[in-house]
Amino acid sequence: MTRFVFGDIHGQYDGLMKLIDFINCGPSDKLFFLGDLIDRGNRSCDVVSWVIANGHTCLRGNHEQMCLDAFNSNESSLVWKGWLLNGGSNTLESYGKEKLPASHLEWMRQLPLYVDLGDAWLVHAGLNPNLPLELQGAAEFCWIREEFHSTTEPFFEDKIIITGHTITFVFPGVKPGNLVLGKGWLDIDTGGYHPKSGWLSALDLDTATVYQCNTFTNELRVNPLSDITTVIEPMPTRSQRQEVGRTSTPKRRWSWV
């Protein structure tokens, strides 16, 4: 059995299928999706249907959370309109006249917020390093960025946190398609829907190998994790950057701690 972890798919069904064929997963292999199967791309329905039909484990991402929040609101609400503007319109279009079925919404509701694999801890966005796990929920696990990326010490001593949510090229010095390694965490969302990247990524946890498909060029590639990962130092929080601004004139927006 081999364990594969997939970054955010965002409705890129064709790219996902190419990546699955490229990996050539066996029947005993375990596939884990970090959430954000939906929105932005034009085949969210097909992605969700395929993951459900094959019984793969998927976490709840912020886009699944936005979808659930929207369907718990009325269509004139700011919540509903916010989801549509953030890719929800693409998702609804992918379902067509049938609309998003109740069975898919119920599936999203029961998605776990994290999965502990022993040597790896999977979560969509990250966690708050200043709070115990039992005090955290969807607000942290689906949405967090700054506090998580600024942590200076690993949260777990014996396992790495693997996330999606934040496209890796937004970190300073990281080129599109590269993964990012921070203090006790690894980000594998390489921006499969984004025109600046197009790379969908899947990590083989057991061999530390990264398989990728580019959704725009159909290029396929495989690399050792160490060859395609950029190691970064903790990023300062907004309050830390503001403090720097009060005491000096930084030459660029991001500085390191």
PDB file of C-alpha atoms in Angstrom:
ATOM      1  CA  MET A   1       0.000   0.000   0.000  1.00  0.00           C
ATOM      2  CA  THR A   2       1.253   3.439  -0.987  1.00  0.00           C
ATOM      3  CA  ARG A   3      -0.197   6.680   0.369  1.00  0.00           C
ATOM      4  CA  PHE A   4      -0.698   9.642  -1.965  1.00  0.00           C
ATOM      5  CA  VAL A   5      -1.714  13.124  -0.820  1.00  0.00           C
ATOM      6  CA  PHE A   6      -3.217  15.503  -3.390  1.00  0.00           C
ATOM      7  CA  GLY A   7      -3.164  19.273  -3.274  1.00  0.00           C
ATOM      8  CA  ASP A   8      -6.170  21.463  -4.126  1.00  0.00           C
ATOM      9  CA  ILE A   9      -7.957  20.301  -7.310  1.00  0.00           C
ATOM     10  CA  HIS A  10     -10.447  23.179  -7.824  1.00  0.00           C
ATOM     11  CA  GLY A  11     -12.564  21.488 -10.461  1.00  0.00           C
ATOM     12  CA  GLN A  12      -9.636  20.454 -12.682  1.00  0.00           C
ATOM     13  CA  TYR A  13     -11.046  17.038 -13.548  1.00  0.00           C
ATOM     14  CA  ASP A  14      -9.061  16.435 -16.749  1.00  0.00           C
ATOM     15  CA  GLY A  15      -5.796  17.299 -15.040  1.00  0.00           C
ATOM     16  CA  LEU A  16      -6.678  15.086 -12.092  1.00  0.00           C
ATOM     17  CA  MET A  17      -7.402  12.114 -14.358  1.00  0.00           C
ATOM     18  CA  LYS A  18      -4.117  12.610 -16.204  1.00  0.00           C
ATOM     19  CA  LEU A  19      -2.312  12.753 -12.857  1.00  0.00           C
ATOM     20  CA  ILE A  20      -4.060   9.596 -11.621  1.00  0.00           C
ATOM     21  CA  ASP A  21      -3.094   7.726 -14.801  1.00  0.00           C
ATOM     22  CA  PHE A  22       0.479   9.004 -14.512  1.00  0.00           C
ATOM     23  CA  ILE A  23       0.803   7.778 -10.928  1.00  0.00           C
ATOM     24  CA  ASN A  24      -0.761   4.421 -11.892  1.00  0.00           C
ATOM     25  CA  CYS A  25      -2.252   3.829  -8.454  1.00  0.00           C
ATOM     26  CA  GLY A  26      -2.949   0.245  -7.441  1.00  0.00           C
ATOM     27  CA  PRO A  27      -6.156  -1.037  -5.825  1.00  0.00           C
ATOM     28  CA  SER A  28      -4.518  -1.145  -2.391  1.00  0.00           C
ATOM     29  CA  ASP A  29      -3.138   2.401  -2.556  1.00  0.00           C
ATOM     30  CA  LYS A  30      -4.658   5.091  -0.351  1.00  0.00           C
ATOM     31  CA  LEU A  31      -5.503   8.505  -1.802  1.00  0.00           C
ATOM     32  CA  PHE A  32      -6.031  11.558   0.410  1.00  0.00           C
ATOM     33  CA  PHE A  33      -7.336  14.919  -0.827  1.00  0.00           C
ATOM     34  CA  LEU A  34      -6.656  18.065   1.184  1.00  0.00           C
ATOM     35  CA  GLY A  35      -9.932  19.779   0.269  1.00  0.00           C
ATOM     36  CA  ASP A  36     -10.968  22.434  -2.259  1.00  0.00           C
ATOM     37  CA  LEU A  37     -12.143  19.902  -4.797  1.00  0.00           C
ATOM     38  CA  ILE A  38     -14.618  22.506  -6.040  1.00  0.00           C
ATOM     39  CA  ASP A  39     -14.818  26.070  -7.432  1.00  0.00           C
ATOM     40  CA  ARG A  40     -12.713  27.991  -9.960  1.00  0.00           C
ATOM     41  CA  GLY A  41     -12.410  25.111 -12.449  1.00  0.00           C
ATOM     42  CA  ASN A  42     -15.276  24.040 -14.718  1.00  0.00           C
ATOM     43  CA  ARG A  43     -15.698  20.369 -13.679  1.00  0.00           C
ATOM     44  CA  SER A  44     -16.254  20.428  -9.931  1.00  0.00           C
ATOM     45  CA  CYS A  45     -19.218  18.049 -10.225  1.00  0.00           C
ATOM     46  CA  ASP A  46     -17.063  15.436 -11.963  1.00  0.00           C
ATOM     47  CA  VAL A  47     -14.258  15.762  -9.395  1.00  0.00           C
ATOM     48  CA  VAL A  48     -16.606  15.355  -6.430  1.00  0.00           C
ATOM     49  CA  SER A  49     -18.481  12.481  -8.079  1.00  0.00           C
ATOM     50  CA  TRP A  50     -15.230  10.646  -8.836  1.00  0.00           C
ATOM     51  CA  VAL A  51     -13.845  11.033  -5.304  1.00  0.00           C
ATOM     52  CA  ILE A  52     -17.144   9.855  -3.793  1.00  0.00           C
ATOM     53  CA  ALA A  53     -17.501   6.918  -6.195  1.00  0.00           C
ATOM     54  CA  ASN A  54     -14.005   5.671  -5.432  1.00  0.00           C
ATOM     55  CA  GLY A  55     -14.294   6.122  -1.669  1.00  0.00           C
ATOM     56  CA  HIS A  56     -11.206   8.294  -1.319  1.00  0.00           C
ATOM     57  CA  THR A  57     -10.594  10.310   1.835  1.00  0.00           C
ATOM     58  CA  CYS A  58     -11.092  14.041   1.448  1.00  0.00           C
ATOM     59  CA  LEU A  59     -10.779  16.851   3.969  1.00  0.00           C
ATOM     60  CA  ARG A  60     -13.016  19.879   4.119  1.00  0.00           C
ATOM     61  CA  GLY A  61     -11.422  22.903   2.504  1.00  0.00           C
ATOM     62  CA  ASN A  62     -12.474  26.524   2.757  1.00  0.00           C
ATOM     63  CA  HIS A  63     -14.281  26.246  -0.594  1.00  0.00           C
ATOM     64  CA  GLU A  64     -16.378  23.322   0.612  1.00  0.00           C
ATOM     65  CA  GLN A  65     -17.027  25.361   3.755  1.00  0.00           C
ATOM     66  CA  MET A  66     -18.098  28.383   1.677  1.00  0.00           C
ATOM     67  CA  CYS A  67     -20.418  26.156  -0.334  1.00  0.00           C
ATOM     68  CA  LEU A  68     -22.032  24.753   2.813  1.00  0.00           C
ATOM     69  CA  ASP A  69     -22.392  28.229   4.308  1.00  0.00           C
ATOM     70  CA  ALA A  70     -23.974  29.478   1.080  1.00  0.00           C
ATOM     71  CA  PHE A  71     -26.563  26.692   1.009  1.00  0.00           C
ATOM     72  CA  ASN A  72     -27.392  27.482   4.626  1.00  0.00           C
ATOM     73  CA  SER A  73     -28.174  31.046   3.532  1.00  0.00           C
ATOM     74  CA  ASN A  74     -30.600  32.546   1.056  1.00  0.00           C
ATOM     75  CA  GLU A  75     -29.513  33.425  -2.471  1.00  0.00           C
ATOM     76  CA  SER A  76     -29.696  37.163  -1.817  1.00  0.00           C
ATOM     77  CA  SER A  77     -27.284  37.003   1.124  1.00  0.00           C
ATOM     78  CA  LEU A  78     -23.717  38.271   1.129  1.00  0.00           C
ATOM     79  CA  VAL A  79     -22.576  34.745   2.040  1.00  0.00           C
ATOM     80  CA  TRP A  80     -24.132  33.311  -1.118  1.00  0.00           C
ATOM     81  CA  LYS A  81     -22.806  36.124  -3.309  1.00  0.00           C
ATOM     82  CA  GLY A  82     -19.342  35.790  -1.759  1.00  0.00           C
ATOM     83  CA  TRP A  83     -19.212  32.092  -2.619  1.00  0.00           C
ATOM     84  CA  LEU A  84     -20.302  32.767  -6.206  1.00  0.00           C
ATOM     85  CA  LEU A  85     -17.570  35.375  -6.626  1.00  0.00           C
ATOM     86  CA  ASN A  86     -14.956  32.958  -5.298  1.00  0.00           C
ATOM     87  CA  GLY A  87     -15.676  30.201  -7.776  1.00  0.00           C
ATOM     88  CA  GLY A  88     -19.093  29.017  -6.672  1.00  0.00           C
ATOM     89  CA  SER A  89     -20.634  30.098  -9.972  1.00  0.00           C
ATOM     90  CA  ASN A  90     -18.274  27.701 -11.774  1.00  0.00           C
ATOM     91  CA  THR A  91     -19.353  24.902  -9.453  1.00  0.00           C
ATOM     92  CA  LEU A  92     -23.069  25.501 -10.002  1.00  0.00           C
ATOM     93  CA  GLU A  93     -22.525  25.641 -13.754  1.00  0.00           C
ATOM     94  CA  SER A  94     -20.718  22.277 -13.649  1.00  0.00           C
ATOM     95  CA  TYR A  95     -23.801  20.657 -12.087  1.00  0.00           C
ATOM     96  CA  GLY A  96     -26.064  22.107 -14.770  1.00  0.00           C
ATOM     97  CA  LYS A  97     -29.839  21.791 -14.610  1.00  0.00           C
ATOM     98  CA  GLU A  98     -29.609  19.048 -11.997  1.00  0.00           C
ATOM     99  CA  LYS A  99     -28.153  21.560  -9.531  1.00  0.00           C
ATOM    100  CA  LEU A 100     -25.963  20.547  -6.617  1.00  0.00           C
ATOM    101  CA  PRO A 101     -27.632  17.459  -5.125  1.00  0.00           C
ATOM    102  CA  ALA A 102     -28.383  17.078  -1.432  1.00  0.00           C
ATOM    103  CA  SER A 103     -26.217  13.943  -1.355  1.00  0.00           C
ATOM    104  CA  HIS A 104     -23.136  15.947  -2.348  1.00  0.00           C
ATOM    105  CA  LEU A 105     -23.878  18.629   0.222  1.00  0.00           C
ATOM    106  CA  GLU A 106     -24.286  15.979   2.907  1.00  0.00           C
ATOM    107  CA  TRP A 107     -20.991  14.430   1.823  1.00  0.00           C
ATOM    108  CA  MET A 108     -19.300  17.826   2.253  1.00  0.00           C
ATOM    109  CA  ARG A 109     -20.820  18.230   5.726  1.00  0.00           C
ATOM    110  CA  GLN A 110     -19.304  14.988   6.968  1.00  0.00           C
ATOM    111  CA  LEU A 111     -15.820  15.678   5.606  1.00  0.00           C
ATOM    112  CA  PRO A 112     -13.200  15.574   8.380  1.00  0.00           C
ATOM    113  CA  LEU A 113     -11.246  18.707   9.202  1.00  0.00           C
ATOM    114  CA  TYR A 114      -7.979  16.790   9.573  1.00  0.00           C
ATOM    115  CA  VAL A 115      -6.552  13.281   9.357  1.00  0.00           C
ATOM    116  CA  ASP A 116      -3.709  11.917  11.490  1.00  0.00           C
ATOM    117  CA  LEU A 117      -1.647   9.310   9.632  1.00  0.00           C
ATOM    118  CA  GLY A 118       0.901   8.888  12.389  1.00  0.00           C
ATOM    119  CA  ASP A 119       3.929  10.266  10.556  1.00  0.00           C
ATOM    120  CA  ALA A 120       1.914  12.971   8.783  1.00  0.00           C
ATOM    121  CA  TRP A 121      -0.988  15.182   9.862  1.00  0.00           C
ATOM    122  CA  LEU A 122      -3.203  16.283   6.976  1.00  0.00           C
ATOM    123  CA  VAL A 123      -5.234  19.494   7.092  1.00  0.00           C
ATOM    124  CA  HIS A 124      -6.464  21.932   4.460  1.00  0.00           C
ATOM    125  CA  ALA A 125      -5.041  25.255   5.650  1.00  0.00           C
ATOM    126  CA  GLY A 126      -3.044  24.660   8.829  1.00  0.00           C
ATOM    127  CA  LEU A 127      -3.647  25.265  12.503  1.00  0.00           C
ATOM    128  CA  ASN A 128      -3.156  27.954  15.102  1.00  0.00           C
ATOM    129  CA  PRO A 129       0.190  27.231  16.784  1.00  0.00           C
ATOM    130  CA  ASN A 130      -0.899  29.217  19.847  1.00  0.00           C
ATOM    131  CA  LEU A 131      -3.979  27.110  20.650  1.00  0.00           C
ATOM    132  CA  PRO A 132      -4.434  23.464  21.661  1.00  0.00           C
ATOM    133  CA  LEU A 133      -6.072  21.326  18.973  1.00  0.00           C
ATOM    134  CA  GLU A 134      -9.237  20.771  21.001  1.00  0.00           C
ATOM    135  CA  LEU A 135      -9.990  24.513  20.923  1.00  0.00           C
ATOM    136  CA  GLN A 136      -9.694  24.763  17.134  1.00  0.00           C
ATOM    137  CA  GLY A 137     -12.231  24.172  14.399  1.00  0.00           C
ATOM    138  CA  ALA A 138     -13.117  25.001  10.805  1.00  0.00           C
ATOM    139  CA  ALA A 139     -12.068  28.644  11.217  1.00  0.00           C
ATOM    140  CA  GLU A 140      -8.473  27.510  11.764  1.00  0.00           C
ATOM    141  CA  PHE A 141      -8.263  24.232   9.856  1.00  0.00           C
ATOM    142  CA  CYS A 142      -9.968  25.552   6.694  1.00  0.00           C
ATOM    143  CA  TRP A 143      -8.856  29.185   6.613  1.00  0.00           C
ATOM    144  CA  ILE A 144      -5.728  30.021   8.605  1.00  0.00           C
ATOM    145  CA  ARG A 145      -2.631  31.427   6.927  1.00  0.00           C
ATOM    146  CA  GLU A 146      -0.540  34.075   8.642  1.00  0.00           C
ATOM    147  CA  GLU A 147      -0.374  32.699  12.189  1.00  0.00           C
ATOM    148  CA  PHE A 148       0.405  29.224  10.877  1.00  0.00           C
ATOM    149  CA  HIS A 149       3.123  30.244   8.419  1.00  0.00           C
ATOM    150  CA  SER A 150       4.790  32.442  11.042  1.00  0.00           C
ATOM    151  CA  THR A 151       5.314  29.620  13.550  1.00  0.00           C
ATOM    152  CA  THR A 152       8.960  29.293  14.569  1.00  0.00           C
ATOM    153  CA  GLU A 153       8.769  25.771  16.007  1.00  0.00           C
ATOM    154  CA  PRO A 154       7.070  22.604  14.715  1.00  0.00           C
ATOM    155  CA  PHE A 155       3.664  22.000  16.295  1.00  0.00           C
ATOM    156  CA  PHE A 156       4.269  18.238  16.404  1.00  0.00           C
ATOM    157  CA  GLU A 157       7.547  16.634  17.414  1.00  0.00           C
ATOM    158  CA  ASP A 158       6.954  13.365  15.586  1.00  0.00           C
ATOM    159  CA  LYS A 159       5.011  14.242  12.423  1.00  0.00           C
ATOM    160  CA  ILE A 160       4.837  16.797   9.642  1.00  0.00           C
ATOM    161  CA  ILE A 161       1.750  18.859   8.843  1.00  0.00           C
ATOM    162  CA  ILE A 162       0.802  18.675   5.154  1.00  0.00           C
ATOM    163  CA  THR A 163      -1.452  21.421   3.791  1.00  0.00           C
ATOM    164  CA  GLY A 164      -2.961  22.952   0.701  1.00  0.00           C
ATOM    165  CA  HIS A 165      -4.947  26.240   0.701  1.00  0.00           C
ATOM    166  CA  THR A 166      -2.083  28.685   0.045  1.00  0.00           C
ATOM    167  CA  ILE A 167      -0.617  28.488  -3.462  1.00  0.00           C
ATOM    168  CA  THR A 168       3.093  27.969  -3.021  1.00  0.00           C
ATOM    169  CA  PHE A 169       4.299  30.635  -5.457  1.00  0.00           C
ATOM    170  CA  VAL A 170       2.897  33.390  -3.204  1.00  0.00           C
ATOM    171  CA  PHE A 171       5.757  32.739  -0.791  1.00  0.00           C
ATOM    172  CA  PRO A 172       8.775  34.942  -1.589  1.00  0.00           C
ATOM    173  CA  GLY A 173      11.379  33.238  -3.747  1.00  0.00           C
ATOM    174  CA  VAL A 174       9.252  30.186  -4.609  1.00  0.00           C
ATOM    175  CA  LYS A 175       8.802  29.469  -8.298  1.00  0.00           C
ATOM    176  CA  PRO A 176       5.506  28.104  -9.649  1.00  0.00           C
ATOM    177  CA  GLY A 177       5.257  24.342  -9.259  1.00  0.00           C
ATOM    178  CA  ASN A 178       7.593  24.073  -6.289  1.00  0.00           C
ATOM    179  CA  LEU A 179       6.394  22.843  -2.900  1.00  0.00           C
ATOM    180  CA  VAL A 180       7.188  24.797   0.278  1.00  0.00           C
ATOM    181  CA  LEU A 181       8.669  23.455   3.512  1.00  0.00           C
ATOM    182  CA  GLY A 182       8.315  25.533   6.681  1.00  0.00           C
ATOM    183  CA  LYS A 183       8.817  24.807  10.366  1.00  0.00           C
ATOM    184  CA  GLY A 184       7.120  21.448  10.703  1.00  0.00           C
ATOM    185  CA  TRP A 185       4.798  21.889   7.702  1.00  0.00           C
ATOM    186  CA  LEU A 186       4.762  21.188   3.970  1.00  0.00           C
ATOM    187  CA  ASP A 187       2.479  23.038   1.531  1.00  0.00           C
ATOM    188  CA  ILE A 188       1.628  21.074  -1.642  1.00  0.00           C
ATOM    189  CA  ASP A 189      -0.951  23.399  -3.263  1.00  0.00           C
ATOM    190  CA  THR A 190       0.915  24.374  -6.422  1.00  0.00           C
ATOM    191  CA  GLY A 191      -2.000  26.216  -8.069  1.00  0.00           C
ATOM    192  CA  GLY A 192      -3.521  23.794 -10.553  1.00  0.00           C
ATOM    193  CA  TYR A 193      -6.172  26.286 -11.679  1.00  0.00           C
ATOM    194  CA  HIS A 194      -3.957  29.389 -11.701  1.00  0.00           C
ATOM    195  CA  PRO A 195      -2.541  30.637 -15.037  1.00  0.00           C
ATOM    196  CA  LYS A 196       0.740  31.502 -13.343  1.00  0.00           C
ATOM    197  CA  SER A 197       1.287  27.826 -12.489  1.00  0.00           C
ATOM    198  CA  GLY A 198      -1.190  25.188 -13.613  1.00  0.00           C
ATOM    199  CA  TRP A 199       0.547  22.422 -11.674  1.00  0.00           C
ATOM    200  CA  LEU A 200      -1.519  19.824  -9.817  1.00  0.00           C
ATOM    201  CA  SER A 201       0.594  17.939  -7.304  1.00  0.00           C
ATOM    202  CA  ALA A 202       0.393  14.582  -5.568  1.00  0.00           C
ATOM    203  CA  LEU A 203       2.896  13.514  -2.905  1.00  0.00           C
ATOM    204  CA  ASP A 204       3.862   9.884  -2.405  1.00  0.00           C
ATOM    205  CA  LEU A 205       4.324   9.881   1.358  1.00  0.00           C
ATOM    206  CA  ASP A 206       6.188   6.587   1.414  1.00  0.00           C
ATOM    207  CA  THR A 207       8.884   7.361  -1.165  1.00  0.00           C
ATOM    208  CA  ALA A 208       8.935  11.193  -0.824  1.00  0.00           C
ATOM    209  CA  THR A 209       8.187  11.556  -4.536  1.00  0.00           C
ATOM    210  CA  VAL A 210       6.116  14.318  -6.145  1.00  0.00           C
ATOM    211  CA  TYR A 211       3.993  13.654  -9.234  1.00  0.00           C
ATOM    212  CA  GLN A 212       2.662  16.643 -11.163  1.00  0.00           C
ATOM    213  CA  CYS A 213       0.429  17.439 -14.129  1.00  0.00           C
ATOM    214  CA  ASN A 214       0.134  20.865 -15.718  1.00  0.00           C
ATOM    215  CA  THR A 215      -3.508  21.627 -16.496  1.00  0.00           C
ATOM    216  CA  PHE A 216      -2.615  24.095 -19.264  1.00  0.00           C
ATOM    217  CA  THR A 217       0.189  22.298 -21.108  1.00  0.00           C
ATOM    218  CA  ASN A 218      -0.614  18.655 -20.127  1.00  0.00           C
ATOM    219  CA  GLU A 219       3.045  18.252 -19.151  1.00  0.00           C
ATOM    220  CA  LEU A 220       3.710  15.437 -16.686  1.00  0.00           C
ATOM    221  CA  ARG A 221       6.722  15.230 -14.414  1.00  0.00           C
ATOM    222  CA  VAL A 222       7.978  13.354 -11.383  1.00  0.00           C
ATOM    223  CA  ASN A 223      10.668  14.520  -8.950  1.00  0.00           C
ATOM    224  CA  PRO A 224      12.114  13.583  -5.577  1.00  0.00           C
ATOM    225  CA  LEU A 225      10.503  15.769  -2.923  1.00  0.00           C
ATOM    226  CA  SER A 226      13.866  17.287  -2.023  1.00  0.00           C
ATOM    227  CA  ASP A 227      14.455  18.446  -5.620  1.00  0.00           C
ATOM    228  CA  ILE A 228      11.194  20.356  -5.978  1.00  0.00           C
ATOM    229  CA  THR A 229      10.763  21.830  -2.489  1.00  0.00           C
ATOM    230  CA  THR A 230      11.800  25.307  -1.388  1.00  0.00           C
ATOM    231  CA  VAL A 231      12.670  25.639   2.305  1.00  0.00           C
ATOM    232  CA  ILE A 232      11.581  28.927   3.846  1.00  0.00           C
ATOM    233  CA  GLU A 233      11.964  30.623   7.191  1.00  0.00           C
ATOM    234  CA  PRO A 234       8.915  31.616   9.269  1.00  0.00           C
ATOM    235  CA  MET A 235       7.015  34.525   7.765  1.00  0.00           C
ATOM    236  CA  PRO A 236       6.276  37.523   9.990  1.00  0.00           C
ATOM    237  CA  THR A 237       2.692  38.223  10.978  1.00  0.00           C
ATOM    238  CA  ARG A 238       0.976  41.465  10.033  1.00  0.00           C
ATOM    239  CA  SER A 239       1.572  42.918  13.514  1.00  0.00           C
ATOM    240  CA  GLN A 240       5.266  42.045  13.273  1.00  0.00           C
ATOM    241  CA  ARG A 241       5.507  43.757   9.882  1.00  0.00           C
ATOM    242  CA  GLN A 242       3.743  46.816  11.253  1.00  0.00           C
ATOM    243  CA  GLU A 243       6.194  46.938  14.135  1.00  0.00           C
ATOM    244  CA  VAL A 244       9.093  46.821  11.683  1.00  0.00           C
ATOM    245  CA  GLY A 245       7.468  49.672   9.762  1.00  0.00           C
ATOM    246  CA  ARG A 246       7.341  51.829  12.879  1.00  0.00           C
ATOM    247  CA  THR A 247      11.023  51.350  13.656  1.00  0.00           C
ATOM    248  CA  SER A 248      12.589  51.223  10.210  1.00  0.00           C
ATOM    249  CA  THR A 249      11.888  51.485   6.515  1.00  0.00           C
ATOM    250  CA  PRO A 250      11.774  47.997   5.023  1.00  0.00           C
ATOM    251  CA  LYS A 251      13.025  47.641   1.445  1.00  0.00           C
ATOM    252  CA  ARG A 252      10.300  45.169   0.527  1.00  0.00           C
ATOM    253  CA  ARG A 253       6.930  44.010   1.772  1.00  0.00           C
ATOM    254  CA  TRP A 254       8.116  40.723   3.248  1.00  0.00           C
ATOM    255  CA  SER A 255      10.943  40.433   5.722  1.00  0.00           C
ATOM    256  CA  TRP A 256      12.220  37.374   7.548  1.00  0.00           C
ATOM    257  CA  VAL A 257      12.390  36.525  11.237  1.00  0.00           C
TER     258      VAL A 257
END
